[in-house]
Short mmCIF file of C-alpha atoms in Angstrom, two decimals:
data_model
loop_
_atom_site.label_atom_id
_atom_site.label_comp_id
_atom_site.label_asym_id
_atom_site.label_seq_id
_atom_site.Cartn_x
_atom_site.Cartn_y
_atom_site.Cartn_z
CA MET M 1 108.82 103.22 155.87
CA LEU M 2 112.32 104.60 154.83
CA GLN M 3 112.89 100.95 153.88
CA LYS M 4 110.49 100.98 151.00
CA LYS M 5 111.08 104.61 149.83
CA MET M 6 114.63 103.43 149.51
CA VAL M 7 113.49 100.18 147.17
CA VAL M 8 111.50 102.45 145.07
CA PHE M 9 114.46 104.99 144.54
CA CYS M 10 116.77 102.47 143.87
CA PHE M 11 114.18 101.09 140.92
CA ALA M 12 114.01 104.12 139.37
CA LEU M 13 117.49 104.28 139.52
CA SER M 14 117.76 101.13 138.16
CA ALA M 15 114.95 102.12 135.48
CA ALA M 16 116.64 105.70 134.36
CA GLY M 17 119.85 104.07 133.68
CA ALA M 18 118.91 101.01 131.78
CA ALA M 19 117.17 103.77 129.77
CA HIS M 20 120.01 105.61 129.30
CA ALA M 21 121.72 102.37 128.04
CA GLN M 22 120.01 102.56 125.22
CA GLN M 23 121.68 103.89 122.54
CA PRO M 24 120.20 105.46 119.78
CA ILE M 25 119.89 104.12 115.92
CA GLU M 26 118.66 105.58 113.15
CA LEU M 27 116.69 103.68 110.48
CA ILE M 28 115.36 103.73 107.01
CA SER M 29 113.25 101.27 105.02
CA PHE M 30 110.88 101.20 102.46
CA GLY M 31 107.52 100.61 103.97
CA GLY M 32 105.39 97.15 103.80
CA GLY M 33 105.42 94.15 105.44
CA ALA M 34 109.16 93.33 105.20
CA ASN M 35 109.60 95.79 108.04
CA TRP M 36 107.60 92.95 110.02
CA PRO M 37 111.12 91.82 112.56
CA VAL M 38 111.57 95.60 113.10
CA TRP M 39 108.14 95.56 113.84
CA THR M 40 108.47 92.78 116.17
CA ALA M 41 111.41 93.66 117.83
CA MET M 42 110.22 97.05 118.55
CA ASP M 43 107.06 95.70 120.20
CA LYS M 44 108.23 92.82 121.93
CA GLY M 45 110.96 95.21 123.73
CA LEU M 46 113.86 93.38 121.91
CA PHE M 47 115.45 96.14 120.68
CA ALA M 48 115.57 97.67 124.48
CA LYS M 49 116.91 94.31 125.64
CA HIS M 50 119.99 94.34 123.46
CA GLY M 51 120.54 98.16 124.56
CA VAL M 52 119.29 100.23 121.33
CA ALA M 53 116.44 102.59 120.66
CA VAL M 54 115.43 102.43 117.01
CA LYS M 55 113.59 105.48 115.02
CA GLN M 56 112.66 104.45 111.74
CA THR M 57 111.56 106.48 109.05
CA PHE M 58 110.10 105.25 105.78
CA THR M 59 111.54 106.44 102.78
CA PRO M 60 110.04 107.45 99.69
CA ASN M 61 112.60 105.71 97.58
CA SER M 62 115.92 104.00 97.10
CA VAL M 63 117.53 107.78 96.25
CA PHE M 64 116.52 109.46 98.86
CA GLN M 65 117.26 106.60 101.36
CA MET M 66 120.90 105.99 99.69
CA GLU M 67 121.28 109.90 99.71
CA ASN M 68 120.87 110.25 103.24
CA LEU M 69 122.63 107.54 104.72
CA VAL M 70 125.66 108.00 103.15
CA ALA M 71 124.98 111.44 104.56
CA GLY M 72 124.89 110.65 107.49
CA LYS M 73 121.25 111.35 108.46
CA PHE M 74 120.75 107.67 109.35
CA ASP M 75 122.43 105.37 111.08
CA ILE M 76 121.29 101.91 109.16
CA ALA M 77 118.94 100.82 105.98
CA THR M 78 117.45 98.34 105.08
CA THR M 79 117.19 98.36 101.66
CA ALA M 80 118.20 95.93 98.46
CA LEU M 81 121.42 94.35 98.46
CA ASP M 82 121.39 95.68 94.56
CA ASN M 83 121.23 99.16 96.26
CA VAL M 84 124.50 98.78 97.84
CA VAL M 85 126.24 97.47 94.62
CA ALA M 86 125.18 100.41 92.69
CA TYR M 87 126.14 103.24 95.00
CA MET M 88 129.78 101.39 95.64
CA GLU M 89 130.14 100.74 91.97
CA GLY M 90 129.53 104.70 90.94
CA GLN M 91 126.59 102.98 89.05
CA GLY M 92 123.64 104.51 91.11
CA GLU M 93 120.96 106.09 90.01
CA VAL M 94 122.40 109.81 91.09
CA GLU M 95 125.61 110.23 91.74
CA LEU M 96 126.01 111.06 95.67
CA LYS M 97 128.42 114.14 97.01
CA THR M 98 130.51 111.90 99.26
CA GLN M 99 132.24 108.29 98.22
CA PRO M 100 130.08 105.88 99.47
CA ASP M 101 131.94 102.97 101.99
CA LEU M 102 128.35 100.81 102.30
CA PHE M 103 128.37 97.14 103.46
CA ALA M 104 125.87 95.00 104.56
CA PHE M 105 125.99 93.21 107.60
CA MET M 106 122.76 90.92 107.93
CA GLY M 107 120.02 89.19 105.36
CA GLY M 108 116.70 90.08 105.39
CA TYR M 109 114.72 88.01 102.93
CA ALA M 110 115.37 86.45 99.93
CA GLY M 111 113.70 85.95 96.62
CA GLY M 112 110.17 87.56 96.90
CA LEU M 113 110.02 89.15 94.06
CA ARG M 114 106.50 89.15 91.84
CA LEU M 115 106.06 90.66 88.58
CA ASP M 116 102.18 91.66 89.02
CA ALA M 117 100.07 93.57 86.60
CA ALA M 118 96.76 94.49 85.83
CA PRO M 119 93.98 92.08 85.10
CA ASP M 120 94.09 92.63 81.45
CA ILE M 121 97.73 92.02 81.07
CA LYS M 122 97.53 87.96 80.37
CA THR M 123 101.38 87.80 79.29
CA ILE M 124 104.67 89.75 79.23
CA ALA M 125 104.04 89.86 75.60
CA ASP M 126 100.96 92.25 76.14
CA LEU M 127 103.39 94.72 78.09
CA LYS M 128 104.65 96.05 74.80
CA GLY M 129 103.46 99.59 74.53
CA LYS M 130 102.28 99.67 78.31
CA SER M 131 103.85 101.51 81.37
CA VAL M 132 105.27 99.69 83.93
CA GLY M 133 106.53 100.63 87.26
CA VAL M 134 109.80 100.82 89.19
CA ASP M 135 111.69 102.13 92.22
CA ALA M 136 114.66 104.05 90.39
CA ALA M 137 115.60 102.78 86.63
CA THR M 138 119.07 101.68 87.33
CA THR M 139 118.97 100.64 90.70
CA GLY M 140 117.00 97.65 92.93
CA PHE M 141 114.41 95.69 91.03
CA ALA M 142 114.88 97.11 87.72
CA PHE M 143 117.31 95.03 86.18
CA ILE M 144 114.74 92.44 87.13
CA LEU M 145 112.28 93.43 85.53
CA TYR M 146 113.92 94.52 82.13
CA LYS M 147 115.51 90.68 82.01
CA MET M 148 112.18 88.65 82.66
CA LEU M 149 110.77 91.09 80.03
CA ALA M 150 114.15 90.56 77.34
CA MET M 151 113.54 86.84 78.13
CA LYS M 152 109.80 86.80 76.54
CA GLY M 153 110.98 89.42 73.46
CA VAL M 154 110.19 92.15 75.02
CA ARG M 155 112.97 94.64 74.48
CA MET M 156 113.63 97.79 76.70
CA ASP M 157 112.03 100.31 74.16
CA ASP M 158 109.44 98.36 73.81
CA TYR M 159 107.54 99.94 76.83
CA LYS M 160 108.01 103.13 78.88
CA ILE M 161 109.85 102.97 82.15
CA GLU M 162 107.83 104.78 85.48
CA LYS M 163 110.43 105.95 87.94
CA LEU M 164 107.68 105.76 91.19
CA GLY M 165 109.64 104.93 94.72
CA GLY M 166 109.37 102.00 96.97
CA THR M 167 106.79 99.23 96.65
CA PRO M 168 103.50 100.88 97.89
CA ASN M 169 103.69 103.79 95.54
CA ARG M 170 104.26 101.08 92.70
CA VAL M 171 101.24 99.22 93.72
CA LYS M 172 99.04 101.78 94.33
CA ALA M 173 99.71 103.05 90.43
CA LEU M 174 99.46 99.85 89.48
CA MET M 175 95.71 99.31 91.44
CA GLU M 176 94.78 103.03 90.42
CA GLY M 177 95.60 101.78 86.41
CA LYS M 178 97.90 104.17 86.37
CA ILE M 179 100.69 101.33 85.34
CA ALA M 180 100.32 97.94 83.36
CA ALA M 181 102.99 95.97 85.72
CA THR M 182 105.39 96.25 88.22
CA MET M 183 108.19 94.19 90.50
CA VAL M 184 106.50 93.96 93.91
CA SER M 185 108.31 92.34 96.52
CA SER M 186 106.48 90.51 99.21
CA PRO M 187 104.45 90.20 100.81
CA SER M 188 103.00 93.28 99.08
CA GLU M 189 101.59 91.75 96.23
CA VAL M 190 98.55 89.89 98.91
CA LEU M 191 96.50 93.04 98.10
CA PRO M 192 96.47 93.34 94.32
CA GLU M 193 96.80 89.82 93.68
CA SER M 194 93.51 89.47 96.06
CA LYS M 195 91.75 92.30 93.83
CA GLY M 196 92.32 90.73 90.29
CA PHE M 197 95.85 91.87 89.20
CA HIS M 198 97.98 88.72 88.79
CA ARG M 199 101.21 87.28 88.87
CA ILE M 200 103.00 86.73 85.11
CA ALA M 201 106.43 86.24 86.54
CA ASP M 202 108.08 85.48 90.10
CA THR M 203 111.25 86.18 90.88
CA THR M 204 112.68 82.97 92.02
CA LYS M 205 111.44 80.40 89.68
CA THR M 206 113.11 82.74 86.99
CA PHE M 207 116.31 83.19 88.27
CA GLY M 208 116.91 80.63 91.44
CA ALA M 209 118.52 81.88 94.22
CA TYR M 210 118.20 86.03 94.82
CA GLN M 211 119.33 88.08 98.16
CA THR M 212 116.49 90.66 97.90
CA SER M 213 117.19 92.80 101.16
CA VAL M 214 119.93 93.32 103.32
CA GLY M 215 120.78 95.85 106.23
CA THR M 216 123.27 98.02 105.44
CA THR M 217 125.38 100.70 107.02
CA ARG M 218 128.55 102.87 106.55
CA ARG M 219 131.54 101.25 107.32
CA ALA M 220 133.55 104.23 109.52
CA TRP M 221 129.66 104.24 111.95
CA ALA M 222 130.00 100.71 112.03
CA LYS M 223 133.41 101.05 113.31
CA GLU M 224 132.68 104.01 115.90
CA ASN M 225 129.26 102.10 116.94
CA LYS M 226 130.29 98.40 117.31
CA ALA M 227 127.56 98.47 120.25
CA ARG M 228 124.94 99.58 118.56
CA LEU M 229 125.27 97.63 115.13
CA VAL M 230 126.16 94.26 117.03
CA GLY M 231 123.03 95.17 119.78
CA PHE M 232 120.74 96.02 116.31
CA ILE M 233 121.39 92.21 114.87
CA GLY M 234 121.08 90.49 117.82
CA ALA M 235 117.30 91.97 118.66
CA TYR M 236 116.50 91.53 114.90
CA VAL M 237 118.08 88.02 114.87
CA GLU M 238 116.01 87.00 117.79
CA ALA M 239 113.25 88.94 116.42
CA ILE M 240 113.28 86.47 113.51
CA ASP M 241 113.27 83.31 115.76
CA TRP M 242 110.55 84.41 117.64
CA LEU M 243 108.52 85.24 114.23
CA TYR M 244 109.53 81.37 113.28
CA ASP M 245 107.96 79.82 116.54
CA PRO M 246 104.54 78.66 115.73
CA ARG M 247 103.59 79.65 119.64
CA HIS M 248 103.23 83.23 118.51
CA LYS M 249 101.60 83.49 115.19
CA ALA M 250 98.66 84.65 116.94
CA GLU M 251 100.49 87.35 118.24
CA ALA M 252 102.79 88.18 115.28
CA LEU M 253 99.71 88.40 112.97
CA ALA M 254 98.74 90.84 115.86
CA ILE M 255 101.82 92.75 114.86
CA TYR M 256 101.14 92.45 111.19
CA MET M 257 98.14 94.32 111.74
CA LYS M 258 98.59 97.07 114.13
CA HIS M 259 101.75 98.30 111.99
CA LEU M 260 99.69 97.83 108.89
CA LYS M 261 96.78 99.19 109.71
CA ASP M 262 94.82 98.42 106.40
CA ALA M 263 95.44 94.63 106.58
CA PRO M 264 92.78 92.45 107.08
CA LYS M 265 93.24 89.16 109.20
CA GLN M 266 93.02 86.81 105.91
CA ALA M 267 96.06 89.10 104.31
CA ALA M 268 98.27 88.71 107.42
CA GLU M 269 97.94 85.15 107.25
CA GLN M 270 98.42 84.89 103.73
CA SER M 271 101.61 87.27 104.49
CA TYR M 272 102.77 85.24 107.34
CA LYS M 273 102.52 82.07 105.27
CA ILE M 274 104.81 83.76 102.41
CA MET M 275 107.13 85.10 104.67
CA LEU M 276 108.03 82.78 107.25
CA SER M 277 106.76 79.23 105.83
CA GLY M 278 108.31 78.39 102.11
CA SER M 279 111.76 78.63 100.61
CA GLU M 280 111.72 82.42 100.22
CA GLY M 281 110.99 85.40 103.08
CA PHE M 282 112.57 86.17 105.98
CA GLN M 283 115.87 84.78 105.95
CA LYS M 284 116.42 82.39 109.12
CA LYS M 285 118.84 83.78 111.82
CA ALA M 286 119.59 86.49 109.00
CA LYS M 287 121.95 85.02 107.53
CA ILE M 288 122.72 86.48 103.84
CA SER M 289 122.33 84.13 100.97
CA LEU M 290 125.78 84.40 99.06
CA ARG M 291 124.29 82.06 96.57
CA GLY M 292 121.55 84.85 96.05
CA ALA M 293 124.19 87.92 96.11
CA ARG M 294 125.74 86.24 92.65
CA THR M 295 122.54 86.23 90.91
CA VAL M 296 122.66 90.30 92.08
CA LEU M 297 125.58 90.71 90.72
CA LYS M 298 125.26 88.83 87.60
CA LEU M 299 122.41 91.02 86.35
CA ARG M 300 124.26 93.98 87.57
CA SER M 301 127.11 92.39 85.60
CA GLU M 302 124.84 92.60 82.66
CA TYR M 303 122.62 95.85 82.97
CA ALA M 304 124.52 98.50 84.87
CA LYS M 305 126.60 101.83 82.96
CA PRO M 306 129.72 101.59 83.32
CA GLN M 307 129.59 98.02 82.98
CA LYS M 308 131.69 96.22 84.99
CA ASP M 309 132.08 92.51 85.21
CA LEU M 310 131.20 91.71 89.07
CA LYS M 311 131.16 88.18 90.53
CA ASP M 312 132.80 88.40 94.34
CA PRO M 313 130.24 89.78 96.77
CA ARG M 314 132.32 89.58 99.07
CA LYS M 315 133.08 92.83 98.16
CA TYR M 316 130.08 94.69 99.65
CA ILE M 317 129.09 92.17 103.04
CA ASP M 318 131.20 92.31 105.96
CA GLU M 319 129.72 89.62 108.51
CA THR M 320 132.01 90.81 111.77
CA TYR M 321 129.33 92.48 113.46
CA TYR M 322 126.80 89.63 112.86
CA ARG M 323 129.32 86.68 113.85
CA GLU M 324 129.80 88.99 117.24
CA ALA M 325 125.80 89.24 117.94
CA VAL M 326 124.41 85.71 117.10
CA LYS M 327 126.94 84.43 119.83
CA ARG M 328 126.56 86.91 121.82
CA PRO M 329 123.54 86.11 124.22
CA ALA M 330 122.05 89.70 125.73
CA LYS M 331 120.45 90.09 129.45
CA LYS M 332 117.49 87.71 130.08
CA SER M 333 114.38 89.46 130.42
CA GLU M 334 110.78 88.91 130.73
CA THR M 335 109.62 89.74 127.24
#
């Protein structure tokens, strides 16, 4: 009996030690299905396996996200690479109270940006005199929108820009008839396109490679919390690997529908096809595309103010922590 109690006691101590070893991380993200790897890492115990406990907060817009990340209220963000560049170059939507020291440490997803429009909008030319939605007017995916329209002869003074925040907010506004079109990041186009809203332009077809989303943090935080950052990356990459394994498809769909409670199975299936079966979507091993990053810089060089000629994506990217994460295996787990 005494031996049995000792075994239980030792097991409890071991469990307590494992819980204590999980270092907290405050993550801020935009809402939507692009969080699938994060949800997978949570539900499959991969963050715990890599020694971190992640609390995720959804941001209403990029301004809130960047202000609070730089201020230290959040540790890590998943966001557009364009946002990282914008605030590092003093071209952000707002002036920050402190000088940012942001960098991208891993990829998220590439391409997957659609210009979705109301059913009565048949071509880009039909947007003249209409309202189009953006997160912020000078960051994120706004420049893609402006360029797509300009390429078809629709100038910025031909339409009204509505600043509405993240993709979920803009999709809602589009479907409620408050705007005529907006850029939609995958897989959030699935819902409106199933309801008669349609795609009138596509980022990848228009521009080729585009680095859409990345993981970002402050250099000072990364230096002081190396183990946490490496653990986060390791868990995220393992979640990507797990999602790409076709044997896990049924469970992956269940995770998607658990976290997006309004998503029917058909929408989850379509999202799986978009994000995990083609040239766009989640980047394998969460590897940043330098080619895609250069497209981001090219658009920003054309539209951002004050105007700068931005060419070297390595200025905003440091894969030191990523390289350590992908080469260092985590402890074995039953997960």
